[in-house]
Amino acid sequence: MRYAEKIRIPHSPAARTAAAAGLALAVGLTASPALATPTTRTAGAAAHSGLDRYYDQRLVWGSCMESPDDTMGRDLDQAGVQCANVTVPLDYAAPRGRTITVAVSRLKATDTRHRIGAILLNNGGPGGTAVESPPVIRKAMKKVGARYDIIGFDPRFTGRSTPLDCGWPVSFPWFSAGAGRAGFDRHVALSKSLAAKCRATNASVLPHVTTRNTARDMDVIRGALGERKISYLGYSYGTYLGTVYTQLFPGRYDRMVLDGAIDPRAYGPRLLKDAVRENEQALSTWASWTAARHTTYGLGRTRTAVLAEIDHTMARAARGPLTVGTAPDVFRLDDSHIPTLLFMGVADDTDASRAFLAEQVSVLSKATKGQQSSLSPEFTEQLRFALTGEGSAFGSVQTAILCGDAAAPRNPELYWRDIERTRAAHPLFGPLTENIGPCAFWNPPKENPTRIRHDAPALIVAATGDPRTTYRGSVALHDQLPSSKLLTLKGANRHALYGEYGNACVDNKVNRYLETGRLPGKDETCVK
């Protein structure tokens, strides 16, 4: 999940932050040389009986602006990006049935003489969009970017691609159980009601909101582009999507970069159960940074003091909600909300992100003493996103993908036992990562999860302190793909690196691979 890192989801800073805090979950690539020019449009159709009309469709490229006030579309137009819609079947088992559209964007190669091919982007989530991303990735790719057609797309039911919205009263359903059984029971009732709302509003499409179908859409995009093979760059959940693509369509991909990878065997609605240790370490490191700035934030002069202030704030919120903000933006937060904000805040160890989290904790600390603080526009937006239904579409599709991919335990008492078991060792994050969610009340997935049966020579990029998709997950994927290589960044508590974190060593090594198509001879390491 990517509920907490402030990148990738384009709609707002709050949505981007929420995307990172969630599952924050790409993988796949081949070492075979890329094609210099597109191949025939029927390159992939023959192997897909009944799908020829999708693979052979001709895309109509044009303006990315959907309305006069579409600022993102205007920015893309100004950057030279073109947009189109790809028609795909809702159900690949019934290709003559209902269709949906997938929005794609293209920043064409300018060095056409040395064109390598097309590279497809996914920004994670699940539920993240990428139509907006080609100009950003072109910049990250530096000189090699001119040799690629850079293709962004919004996966089915996200962004501009036949979006799904269950009309939820919250933007995403990921909160802590709090200090006692009453908080857990409230969350059970909320999760059950959210699942029921999705069934009531979108029952006909929910079985088809899956990673496997998005991977199938990717192959249709490849065919519609006229590419025999396509390269791929995926972050977080996008590494799982990329992995699934390599297993469903071996031989149809070229260079693949998987940044912040997931162990496919662990992927599912409860993936973050295994990330508590990394998040506690990231929070502790943040506390040391904040203690050194006590005169600014007033949270304590030592790491221990800062963490103790968080404990005090949690204890006070457990007795009754804290009120923050001023009219018209007034919010009430209890001990089910605060762990989510902290979890969201530690996915990035840059000074700017640490300062944003310190601002939030300072506001909450003052609220425990009855002191009112004005909220920054960014914090206001984040709270509005987290505590209202403003981002219902984002949470709806993220949850639908997770629940549609893998089943979750259905007995609420199992979750409660896990919460109680973990309290002693992990009192802050345990009741969050072990808590129940809507997937416990979802219909069973239509297909089994994807298992790795084919090797894939991918470049896997990972930070040792990644609090979302843990470094252990990247190592596990690397072990399952013997031809892959692992590029490690040591000493960073950061999720998503390439082109985002500013580490020249990582960026240069990825770009070298994208340019040459050759994986390094052995695993490589960079230092923060």
Short mmCIF file of C-alpha atoms in Angstrom, two decimals:
data_model
loop_
_atom_site.label_atom_id
_atom_site.label_comp_id
_atom_site.label_asym_id
_atom_site.label_seq_id
_atom_site.Cartn_x
_atom_site.Cartn_y
_atom_site.Cartn_z
CA MET A 1 0.00 0.00 0.00
CA ARG A 2 1.14 3.51 -0.41
CA TYR A 3 -0.92 5.45 2.06
CA ALA A 4 1.93 7.64 3.24
CA GLU A 5 4.49 8.87 0.86
CA LYS A 6 4.00 12.31 -0.58
CA ILE A 7 4.42 11.38 -4.22
CA ARG A 8 2.62 9.78 -7.09
CA ILE A 9 -1.10 10.16 -6.60
CA PRO A 10 -1.72 13.34 -8.54
CA HIS A 11 -5.02 14.67 -7.34
CA SER A 12 -3.75 16.44 -4.22
CA PRO A 13 -0.89 16.37 -1.70
CA ALA A 14 -3.21 14.62 0.74
CA ALA A 15 -4.07 11.92 -1.74
CA ARG A 16 -0.41 11.46 -2.56
CA THR A 17 0.35 11.09 1.14
CA ALA A 18 -2.48 8.64 1.61
CA ALA A 19 -1.28 6.57 -1.30
CA ALA A 20 2.03 6.04 0.39
CA ALA A 21 0.71 5.15 3.77
CA GLY A 22 -1.29 2.33 2.36
CA LEU A 23 0.08 -0.66 0.72
CA ALA A 24 2.71 1.18 -1.15
CA LEU A 25 3.31 -1.65 -3.31
CA ALA A 26 6.43 -3.55 -9.98
CA VAL A 27 8.67 -6.04 -11.24
CA GLY A 28 9.63 -7.50 -14.59
CA LEU A 29 12.14 -6.99 -17.37
CA THR A 30 14.19 -8.82 -19.91
CA ALA A 31 17.74 -8.42 -21.01
CA SER A 32 16.90 -8.84 -24.67
CA PRO A 33 17.58 -5.79 -26.83
CA ALA A 34 14.71 -3.37 -27.41
CA LEU A 35 13.30 -2.68 -30.81
CA ALA A 36 14.30 0.54 -32.49
CA THR A 37 10.90 0.98 -34.14
CA PRO A 38 7.36 -0.26 -33.50
CA THR A 39 6.44 -3.61 -34.96
CA THR A 40 3.21 -4.60 -36.62
CA ARG A 41 0.03 -3.89 -34.72
CA THR A 42 -0.96 -7.54 -34.57
CA ALA A 43 2.17 -8.49 -32.62
CA GLY A 44 0.26 -9.77 -29.58
CA ALA A 45 -3.16 -10.46 -30.96
CA ALA A 46 -2.62 -13.93 -32.34
CA ALA A 47 -2.07 -15.37 -28.89
CA HIS A 48 -5.33 -13.85 -27.62
CA SER A 49 -8.24 -15.44 -29.40
CA GLY A 50 -11.21 -13.14 -29.29
CA LEU A 51 -9.15 -10.12 -28.24
CA ASP A 52 -7.86 -9.10 -31.67
CA ARG A 53 -10.06 -6.02 -31.88
CA TYR A 54 -8.53 -4.70 -28.68
CA TYR A 55 -4.93 -5.39 -29.65
CA ASP A 56 -5.45 -4.01 -33.16
CA GLN A 57 -7.28 -0.82 -32.18
CA ARG A 58 -5.86 2.44 -33.45
CA LEU A 59 -5.44 5.04 -30.77
CA VAL A 60 -6.60 8.60 -31.37
CA TRP A 61 -4.02 10.88 -29.78
CA GLY A 62 -4.98 14.42 -28.89
CA SER A 63 -5.16 17.03 -26.16
CA CYS A 64 -4.99 15.90 -22.53
CA MET A 65 -7.40 18.64 -21.41
CA GLU A 66 -10.81 17.24 -20.54
CA SER A 67 -12.39 20.59 -19.64
CA PRO A 68 -11.44 24.29 -19.54
CA ASP A 69 -10.50 24.02 -15.85
CA ASP A 70 -8.39 20.85 -16.28
CA THR A 71 -5.06 22.26 -15.10
CA MET A 72 -3.30 18.91 -15.19
CA GLY A 73 -4.37 18.39 -18.79
CA ARG A 74 -3.23 21.88 -19.71
CA ASP A 75 0.17 21.28 -18.10
CA LEU A 76 0.54 18.01 -20.01
CA ASP A 77 -0.38 19.71 -23.28
CA GLN A 78 2.23 22.39 -22.64
CA ALA A 79 4.83 19.70 -21.94
CA GLY A 80 4.14 18.09 -25.33
CA VAL A 81 2.22 15.10 -23.94
CA GLN A 82 -0.62 13.56 -25.96
CA CYS A 83 -3.51 11.58 -24.50
CA ALA A 84 -5.80 8.81 -25.73
CA ASN A 85 -8.21 6.17 -24.47
CA VAL A 86 -7.64 2.45 -24.88
CA THR A 87 -10.71 0.23 -25.01
CA VAL A 88 -10.44 -3.01 -23.01
CA PRO A 89 -12.96 -5.67 -22.00
CA LEU A 90 -14.38 -5.46 -18.50
CA ASP A 91 -14.09 -9.23 -18.28
CA TYR A 92 -11.31 -10.88 -20.29
CA ALA A 93 -13.21 -14.14 -20.13
CA ALA A 94 -16.04 -12.47 -22.07
CA PRO A 95 -14.29 -10.20 -24.60
CA ARG A 96 -17.48 -9.58 -26.56
CA GLY A 97 -19.20 -8.20 -23.51
CA ARG A 98 -19.04 -4.85 -21.74
CA THR A 99 -16.02 -2.64 -22.40
CA ILE A 100 -14.31 0.08 -20.37
CA THR A 101 -11.64 2.63 -21.26
CA VAL A 102 -8.13 3.07 -19.89
CA ALA A 103 -6.61 6.55 -20.15
CA VAL A 104 -3.06 6.71 -21.50
CA SER A 105 -0.60 9.53 -22.12
CA ARG A 106 2.48 9.64 -24.32
CA LEU A 107 5.58 11.80 -24.42
CA LYS A 108 7.19 10.75 -27.66
CA ALA A 109 10.88 10.11 -28.13
CA THR A 110 12.73 13.09 -29.54
CA ASP A 111 15.89 11.15 -30.44
CA THR A 112 14.05 9.03 -32.99
CA ARG A 113 17.27 7.90 -34.65
CA HIS A 114 18.29 6.09 -31.46
CA ARG A 115 14.81 5.25 -30.19
CA ILE A 116 14.81 2.31 -27.78
CA GLY A 117 11.08 1.74 -27.48
CA ALA A 118 8.18 2.56 -25.15
CA ILE A 119 8.28 2.47 -21.37
CA LEU A 120 5.08 2.09 -19.35
CA LEU A 121 4.74 3.71 -15.91
CA ASN A 122 2.93 2.74 -12.75
CA ASN A 123 3.11 4.80 -9.55
CA GLY A 124 1.82 2.28 -7.05
CA GLY A 125 -1.12 2.52 -4.73
CA PRO A 126 -2.98 0.35 -5.48
CA GLY A 127 -5.08 3.03 -7.07
CA GLY A 128 -2.33 5.37 -8.17
CA THR A 129 -2.50 7.16 -11.49
CA ALA A 130 0.30 7.87 -13.98
CA VAL A 131 -1.24 9.79 -16.88
CA GLU A 132 0.42 12.84 -15.34
CA SER A 133 3.87 11.27 -15.00
CA PRO A 134 5.70 11.24 -18.38
CA PRO A 135 7.24 14.74 -18.00
CA VAL A 136 8.52 13.89 -14.51
CA ILE A 137 10.01 10.59 -15.63
CA ARG A 138 11.53 12.17 -18.75
CA LYS A 139 13.42 14.53 -16.41
CA ALA A 140 14.54 11.66 -14.16
CA MET A 141 15.78 9.66 -17.16
CA LYS A 142 18.03 12.54 -18.24
CA LYS A 143 19.57 12.03 -21.67
CA VAL A 144 18.19 8.51 -22.15
CA GLY A 145 14.65 9.84 -21.78
CA ALA A 146 14.79 11.28 -25.28
CA ARG A 147 15.12 7.75 -26.66
CA TYR A 148 11.84 6.46 -25.22
CA ASP A 149 8.18 6.99 -25.82
CA ILE A 150 7.17 7.47 -22.17
CA ILE A 151 3.68 6.10 -21.55
CA GLY A 152 1.61 6.93 -18.50
CA PHE A 153 -1.69 5.22 -17.78
CA ASP A 154 -4.40 5.28 -15.15
CA PRO A 155 -5.15 1.64 -14.28
CA ARG A 156 -8.73 0.48 -14.73
CA PHE A 157 -11.19 2.28 -12.45
CA THR A 158 -8.64 4.89 -11.31
CA GLY A 159 -8.26 8.52 -12.30
CA ARG A 160 -9.50 9.01 -15.85
CA SER A 161 -10.08 5.31 -16.54
CA THR A 162 -13.78 4.63 -15.96
CA PRO A 163 -13.35 5.62 -12.29
CA LEU A 164 -14.99 3.70 -9.46
CA ASP A 165 -16.41 5.47 -6.40
CA CYS A 166 -18.45 3.68 -3.73
CA GLY A 167 -19.55 6.94 -2.07
CA TRP A 168 -17.71 6.31 1.19
CA PRO A 169 -17.83 8.75 4.14
CA VAL A 170 -14.06 8.33 4.54
CA SER A 171 -11.32 8.52 1.94
CA PHE A 172 -9.69 5.28 2.99
CA PRO A 173 -10.56 2.76 5.69
CA TRP A 174 -7.19 2.29 7.33
CA PHE A 175 -7.26 3.28 11.00
CA SER A 176 -6.10 1.84 14.30
CA ALA A 177 -8.32 -0.20 16.58
CA GLY A 178 -7.33 2.19 19.37
CA ALA A 179 -6.86 1.29 23.01
CA GLY A 180 -9.82 -1.00 23.59
CA ARG A 181 -12.51 -3.27 22.30
CA ALA A 182 -15.00 -0.45 21.71
CA GLY A 183 -12.74 1.15 19.11
CA PHE A 184 -12.25 -2.18 17.38
CA ASP A 185 -15.98 -2.84 17.29
CA ARG A 186 -16.58 0.57 15.71
CA HIS A 187 -14.06 -0.26 13.02
CA VAL A 188 -15.68 -3.65 12.39
CA ALA A 189 -18.99 -1.85 11.81
CA LEU A 190 -17.33 0.75 9.55
CA SER A 191 -15.53 -1.90 7.49
CA LYS A 192 -18.71 -3.89 7.04
CA SER A 193 -20.65 -0.81 5.95
CA LEU A 194 -17.96 0.24 3.45
CA ALA A 195 -17.96 -3.18 1.82
CA ALA A 196 -21.74 -3.08 1.63
CA LYS A 197 -21.66 0.36 -0.03
CA CYS A 198 -19.32 -0.92 -2.73
CA ARG A 199 -21.54 -3.91 -3.42
CA ALA A 200 -24.60 -1.68 -3.57
CA THR A 201 -23.05 0.79 -6.01
CA ASN A 202 -20.56 -1.25 -8.08
CA ALA A 203 -21.39 -4.95 -7.76
CA SER A 204 -21.16 -5.56 -11.52
CA VAL A 205 -17.55 -4.41 -11.81
CA LEU A 206 -15.97 -5.35 -8.47
CA PRO A 207 -14.97 -8.89 -9.56
CA HIS A 208 -12.94 -7.35 -12.39
CA VAL A 209 -11.04 -4.73 -10.37
CA THR A 210 -7.86 -6.77 -10.05
CA THR A 211 -4.14 -6.60 -10.67
CA ARG A 212 -4.31 -9.50 -13.13
CA ASN A 213 -6.81 -7.59 -15.26
CA THR A 214 -4.68 -4.45 -15.09
CA ALA A 215 -1.73 -6.52 -16.33
CA ARG A 216 -3.92 -7.73 -19.18
CA ASP A 217 -4.79 -4.11 -19.93
CA MET A 218 -1.08 -3.34 -20.06
CA ASP A 219 -0.59 -5.95 -22.74
CA VAL A 220 -3.47 -4.50 -24.76
CA ILE A 221 -1.77 -1.09 -24.43
CA ARG A 222 1.45 -2.67 -25.70
CA GLY A 223 -0.37 -4.11 -28.68
CA ALA A 224 -2.26 -0.90 -29.44
CA LEU A 225 1.04 0.98 -29.38
CA GLY A 226 2.41 -1.44 -31.98
CA GLU A 227 5.23 -2.61 -29.72
CA ARG A 228 6.42 -6.22 -29.74
CA LYS A 229 7.91 -5.67 -26.28
CA ILE A 230 7.48 -2.91 -23.77
CA SER A 231 9.69 -1.63 -20.96
CA TYR A 232 8.29 -0.84 -17.54
CA LEU A 233 8.95 1.33 -14.49
CA GLY A 234 6.88 0.55 -11.42
CA TYR A 235 6.99 1.80 -7.87
CA SER A 236 5.68 0.09 -4.73
CA TYR A 237 2.45 -1.77 -5.61
CA GLY A 238 3.59 -1.19 -9.20
CA THR A 239 6.33 -3.75 -8.56
CA TYR A 240 3.69 -6.37 -7.86
CA LEU A 241 1.78 -5.32 -10.98
CA GLY A 242 4.99 -5.63 -13.00
CA THR A 243 5.67 -9.04 -11.52
CA VAL A 244 2.21 -10.20 -12.48
CA TYR A 245 2.79 -8.94 -16.02
CA THR A 246 6.00 -10.95 -16.34
CA GLN A 247 4.17 -14.08 -15.29
CA LEU A 248 1.13 -13.62 -17.52
CA PHE A 249 3.08 -12.38 -20.55
CA PRO A 250 6.62 -13.78 -20.48
CA GLY A 251 8.69 -12.59 -23.42
CA ARG A 252 6.66 -9.42 -24.02
CA TYR A 253 8.70 -7.05 -21.89
CA ASP A 254 12.11 -5.52 -22.31
CA ARG A 255 13.75 -3.42 -19.56
CA MET A 256 12.01 -3.41 -16.19
CA VAL A 257 12.74 -1.36 -13.11
CA LEU A 258 10.94 -2.32 -9.90
CA ASP A 259 11.38 0.28 -7.17
CA GLY A 260 10.37 -0.67 -3.63
CA ALA A 261 9.40 -4.26 -4.36
CA ILE A 262 6.87 -6.58 -2.78
CA ASP A 263 7.29 -10.26 -2.14
CA PRO A 264 4.41 -11.66 -4.25
CA ARG A 265 3.91 -14.44 -1.73
CA ALA A 266 3.13 -11.87 0.97
CA TYR A 267 0.97 -9.54 -1.11
CA GLY A 268 -2.58 -9.12 0.12
CA PRO A 269 -4.87 -7.00 2.28
CA ARG A 270 -2.70 -7.56 5.40
CA LEU A 271 0.70 -6.91 3.82
CA LEU A 272 1.62 -4.17 6.29
CA LYS A 273 1.53 -6.58 9.21
CA ASP A 274 5.15 -7.27 8.37
CA ALA A 275 6.28 -3.63 8.27
CA VAL A 276 5.89 -2.65 11.94
CA ARG A 277 9.57 -2.94 12.78
CA GLU A 278 10.65 -0.69 9.91
CA ASN A 279 8.04 1.92 10.80
CA GLU A 280 9.07 1.96 14.44
CA GLN A 281 12.67 2.46 13.38
CA ALA A 282 11.66 5.29 11.01
CA LEU A 283 9.62 6.94 13.76
CA SER A 284 12.54 6.69 16.17
CA THR A 285 14.89 8.28 13.64
CA TRP A 286 12.35 11.04 13.05
CA ALA A 287 12.14 11.60 16.82
CA SER A 288 15.91 12.16 16.98
CA TRP A 289 15.65 14.68 14.13
CA THR A 290 12.78 16.46 15.88
CA ALA A 291 14.55 16.52 19.25
CA ALA A 292 17.40 18.44 17.64
CA ARG A 293 14.80 21.09 16.73
CA HIS A 294 13.05 21.41 20.05
CA THR A 295 13.07 25.19 19.87
CA THR A 296 10.93 24.94 16.71
CA TYR A 297 8.50 22.16 17.61
CA GLY A 298 8.60 21.97 21.40
CA LEU A 299 8.26 18.19 21.51
CA GLY A 300 11.29 17.34 23.63
CA ARG A 301 15.07 17.66 23.60
CA THR A 302 15.80 13.94 23.27
CA ARG A 303 14.45 11.13 21.16
CA THR A 304 13.01 9.49 24.26
CA ALA A 305 11.23 12.70 25.23
CA VAL A 306 9.69 13.11 21.76
CA LEU A 307 8.42 9.52 21.73
CA ALA A 308 7.07 9.98 25.25
CA GLU A 309 5.13 13.03 24.06
CA ILE A 310 3.55 10.86 21.36
CA ASP A 311 2.57 8.32 24.01
CA HIS A 312 1.05 11.10 26.11
CA THR A 313 -0.89 12.41 23.10
CA MET A 314 -2.21 8.93 22.34
CA ALA A 315 -3.30 8.39 25.94
CA ARG A 316 -5.13 11.71 25.98
CA ALA A 317 -6.82 10.98 22.62
CA ALA A 318 -7.99 7.61 23.96
CA ARG A 319 -9.97 9.43 26.65
CA GLY A 320 -11.69 11.67 24.11
CA PRO A 321 -11.08 13.17 20.67
CA LEU A 322 -8.64 16.06 20.28
CA THR A 323 -9.98 19.11 18.48
CA VAL A 324 -7.63 20.84 16.05
CA GLY A 325 -8.01 23.64 13.55
CA THR A 326 -10.20 26.68 13.31
CA ALA A 327 -13.53 27.23 11.59
CA PRO A 328 -14.45 26.22 8.98
CA ASP A 329 -11.76 23.51 9.12
CA VAL A 330 -12.15 21.91 12.54
CA PHE A 331 -11.28 18.23 13.01
CA ARG A 332 -11.64 15.75 15.86
CA LEU A 333 -9.01 13.02 16.14
CA ASP A 334 -8.94 10.10 18.52
CA ASP A 335 -6.50 7.27 19.15
CA SER A 336 -7.67 5.47 16.01
CA HIS A 337 -6.56 8.36 13.76
CA ILE A 338 -3.20 9.41 15.20
CA PRO A 339 -1.28 6.17 14.39
CA THR A 340 -2.40 6.51 10.78
CA LEU A 341 -0.99 10.05 10.58
CA LEU A 342 2.30 8.88 12.10
CA PHE A 343 2.49 5.88 9.79
CA MET A 344 1.83 8.14 6.83
CA GLY A 345 4.48 10.59 7.95
CA VAL A 346 7.50 8.31 8.29
CA ALA A 347 7.66 6.95 4.73
CA ASP A 348 10.07 9.72 3.72
CA ASP A 349 13.16 10.78 5.66
CA THR A 350 13.83 14.04 3.83
CA ASP A 351 13.91 17.20 5.95
CA ALA A 352 10.76 18.57 4.34
CA SER A 353 8.73 15.47 5.15
CA ARG A 354 10.12 15.24 8.68
CA ALA A 355 9.21 18.86 9.27
CA PHE A 356 5.66 18.24 8.05
CA LEU A 357 5.22 15.37 10.50
CA ALA A 358 6.75 17.40 13.34
CA GLU A 359 4.26 20.19 12.60
CA GLN A 360 1.39 17.72 12.88
CA VAL A 361 2.57 16.18 16.13
CA SER A 362 3.17 19.65 17.59
CA VAL A 363 -0.42 20.65 16.77
CA LEU A 364 -1.75 17.46 18.39
CA SER A 365 0.46 17.93 21.45
CA LYS A 366 -0.85 21.44 21.99
CA ALA A 367 -4.40 20.17 21.60
CA THR A 368 -3.89 17.85 24.58
CA LYS A 369 -3.32 20.99 26.65
CA GLY A 370 -6.33 22.78 25.24
CA GLN A 371 -4.25 25.08 23.05
CA GLN A 372 -5.57 25.98 19.62
CA SER A 373 -3.16 26.07 16.68
CA SER A 374 -3.77 27.23 13.14
CA LEU A 375 -3.27 24.46 10.60
CA SER A 376 -1.15 24.80 7.50
CA PRO A 377 -3.01 24.39 4.22
CA GLU A 378 -1.18 21.08 3.70
CA PHE A 379 -2.19 19.68 7.09
CA THR A 380 -5.75 20.88 6.60
CA GLU A 381 -5.92 19.12 3.26
CA GLN A 382 -4.48 15.94 4.71
CA LEU A 383 -7.01 15.85 7.55
CA ARG A 384 -9.86 16.63 5.20
CA PHE A 385 -8.74 13.76 3.00
CA ALA A 386 -8.29 11.31 5.88
CA LEU A 387 -11.39 12.11 7.90
CA THR A 388 -14.02 12.89 5.26
CA GLY A 389 -15.21 11.30 2.05
CA GLU A 390 -13.33 13.80 -0.12
CA GLY A 391 -11.12 11.02 -1.49
CA SER A 392 -13.75 8.30 -1.56
CA ALA A 393 -12.86 7.34 -5.14
CA PHE A 394 -9.22 6.75 -4.18
CA GLY A 395 -10.02 4.60 -1.16
CA SER A 396 -12.76 2.73 -3.00
CA VAL A 397 -10.56 1.56 -5.86
CA GLN A 398 -7.53 0.86 -3.68
CA THR A 399 -9.61 -1.38 -1.46
CA ALA A 400 -11.37 -3.01 -4.42
CA ILE A 401 -8.01 -3.98 -5.94
CA LEU A 402 -6.64 -5.42 -2.70
CA CYS A 403 -9.83 -7.32 -1.92
CA GLY A 404 -10.17 -8.50 -5.52
CA ASP A 405 -6.61 -9.83 -5.60
CA ALA A 406 -6.42 -11.89 -2.43
CA ALA A 407 -8.83 -13.02 0.25
CA ALA A 408 -8.64 -11.74 3.83
CA PRO A 409 -9.68 -13.63 6.99
CA ARG A 410 -13.39 -13.16 7.60
CA ASN A 411 -13.65 -13.72 11.36
CA PRO A 412 -13.37 -10.41 13.30
CA GLU A 413 -12.18 -12.28 16.38
CA LEU A 414 -9.03 -13.35 14.55
CA TYR A 415 -8.10 -9.68 14.04
CA TRP A 416 -8.89 -8.86 17.66
CA ARG A 417 -6.66 -11.67 18.90
CA ASP A 418 -3.84 -10.43 16.64
CA ILE A 419 -4.28 -6.88 17.96
CA GLU A 420 -4.18 -7.99 21.59
CA ARG A 421 -1.20 -10.24 20.94
CA THR A 422 0.85 -7.41 19.41
CA ARG A 423 0.03 -4.64 21.90
CA ALA A 424 2.87 -5.34 24.33
CA ALA A 425 5.64 -5.23 21.73
CA HIS A 426 4.07 -2.75 19.31
CA PRO A 427 1.49 -0.62 21.18
CA LEU A 428 1.44 2.19 18.62
CA PHE A 429 1.49 0.49 15.22
CA GLY A 430 0.32 -3.04 16.07
CA PRO A 431 -3.37 -2.14 16.52
CA LEU A 432 -3.11 -0.31 13.18
CA THR A 433 -1.48 -2.93 10.99
CA GLU A 434 -3.41 -5.83 12.55
CA ASN A 435 -6.81 -4.12 12.34
CA ILE A 436 -9.73 -5.40 10.30
CA GLY A 437 -10.74 -3.80 6.98
CA PRO A 438 -13.45 -4.05 4.33
CA CYS A 439 -11.78 -7.07 2.68
CA ALA A 440 -13.05 -9.19 5.58
CA PHE A 441 -16.57 -8.56 4.23
CA TRP A 442 -15.80 -8.62 0.49
CA ASN A 443 -16.88 -11.30 -1.95
CA PRO A 444 -14.11 -13.87 -2.61
CA PRO A 445 -11.67 -13.06 -5.44
CA LYS A 446 -12.55 -14.37 -8.89
CA GLU A 447 -9.01 -15.64 -9.56
CA ASN A 448 -6.24 -17.06 -7.43
CA PRO A 449 -3.24 -14.81 -6.68
CA THR A 450 -0.38 -14.87 -9.17
CA ARG A 451 2.54 -17.12 -8.33
CA ILE A 452 6.02 -16.82 -9.81
CA ARG A 453 6.69 -19.56 -12.31
CA HIS A 454 8.87 -17.68 -14.79
CA ASP A 455 12.22 -16.02 -14.18
CA ALA A 456 12.41 -12.32 -15.08
CA PRO A 457 15.65 -10.31 -15.40
CA ALA A 458 14.50 -7.17 -13.56
CA LEU A 459 16.41 -4.38 -11.85
CA ILE A 460 15.02 -4.21 -8.30
CA VAL A 461 15.69 -0.96 -6.42
CA ALA A 462 15.32 -0.83 -2.65
CA ALA A 463 16.24 1.17 0.44
CA THR A 464 17.33 -0.76 3.53
CA GLY A 465 14.95 1.20 5.76
CA ASP A 466 11.91 1.32 3.48
CA PRO A 467 8.91 1.56 5.86
CA ARG A 468 6.29 0.52 3.29
CA THR A 469 7.52 -2.26 1.07
CA THR A 470 10.27 -3.50 3.31
CA TYR A 471 13.78 -4.30 2.15
CA ARG A 472 13.05 -7.91 3.07
CA GLY A 473 10.36 -7.93 0.38
CA SER A 474 12.80 -6.75 -2.29
CA VAL A 475 15.32 -9.39 -1.27
CA ALA A 476 12.62 -12.05 -1.39
CA LEU A 477 11.54 -11.04 -4.89
CA HIS A 478 15.18 -10.99 -5.98
CA ASP A 479 15.55 -14.57 -4.70
CA GLN A 480 12.49 -15.69 -6.66
CA LEU A 481 13.78 -14.10 -9.89
CA PRO A 482 17.31 -15.53 -10.25
CA SER A 483 18.11 -13.37 -13.29
CA SER A 484 17.24 -10.12 -11.49
CA LYS A 485 19.74 -7.77 -9.88
CA LEU A 486 19.25 -5.84 -6.65
CA LEU A 487 20.30 -2.20 -6.34
CA THR A 488 20.38 -1.31 -2.64
CA LEU A 489 20.43 2.15 -1.08
CA LYS A 490 21.87 1.84 2.42
CA GLY A 491 20.83 4.09 5.28
CA ALA A 492 17.58 5.56 3.94
CA ASN A 493 14.15 5.29 5.59
CA ARG A 494 12.47 6.04 2.32
CA HIS A 495 9.89 4.45 0.07
CA ALA A 496 10.42 5.00 -3.70
CA LEU A 497 13.84 6.15 -4.83
CA TYR A 498 14.48 6.52 -8.54
CA GLY A 499 13.95 10.08 -9.74
CA GLU A 500 12.31 10.98 -6.42
CA TYR A 501 14.86 10.83 -3.63
CA GLY A 502 17.71 12.67 -5.29
CA ASN A 503 20.36 10.00 -4.83
CA ALA A 504 22.67 10.39 -7.83
CA CYS A 505 24.14 6.91 -7.45
CA VAL A 506 20.73 5.23 -7.70
CA ASP A 507 19.51 7.45 -10.53
CA ASN A 508 22.67 6.99 -12.60
CA LYS A 509 22.67 3.20 -12.26
CA VAL A 510 19.01 2.94 -13.24
CA ASN A 511 19.55 5.22 -16.22
CA ARG A 512 22.56 3.20 -17.33
CA TYR A 513 20.41 0.10 -17.38
CA LEU A 514 17.58 1.89 -19.24
CA GLU A 515 20.12 3.08 -21.80
CA THR A 516 22.05 -0.13 -22.40
CA GLY A 517 19.49 -2.80 -21.54
CA ARG A 518 22.22 -4.63 -19.63
CA LEU A 519 21.77 -5.49 -15.99
CA PRO A 520 24.84 -5.06 -13.79
CA GLY A 521 27.00 -8.14 -13.48
CA LYS A 522 26.24 -8.39 -9.77
CA ASP A 523 24.07 -6.76 -7.15
CA GLU A 524 25.11 -3.17 -6.42
CA THR A 525 24.95 -0.83 -3.45
CA CYS A 526 24.63 2.93 -3.07
CA VAL A 527 24.91 4.95 0.14
CA LYS A 528 22.58 7.70 1.31
#
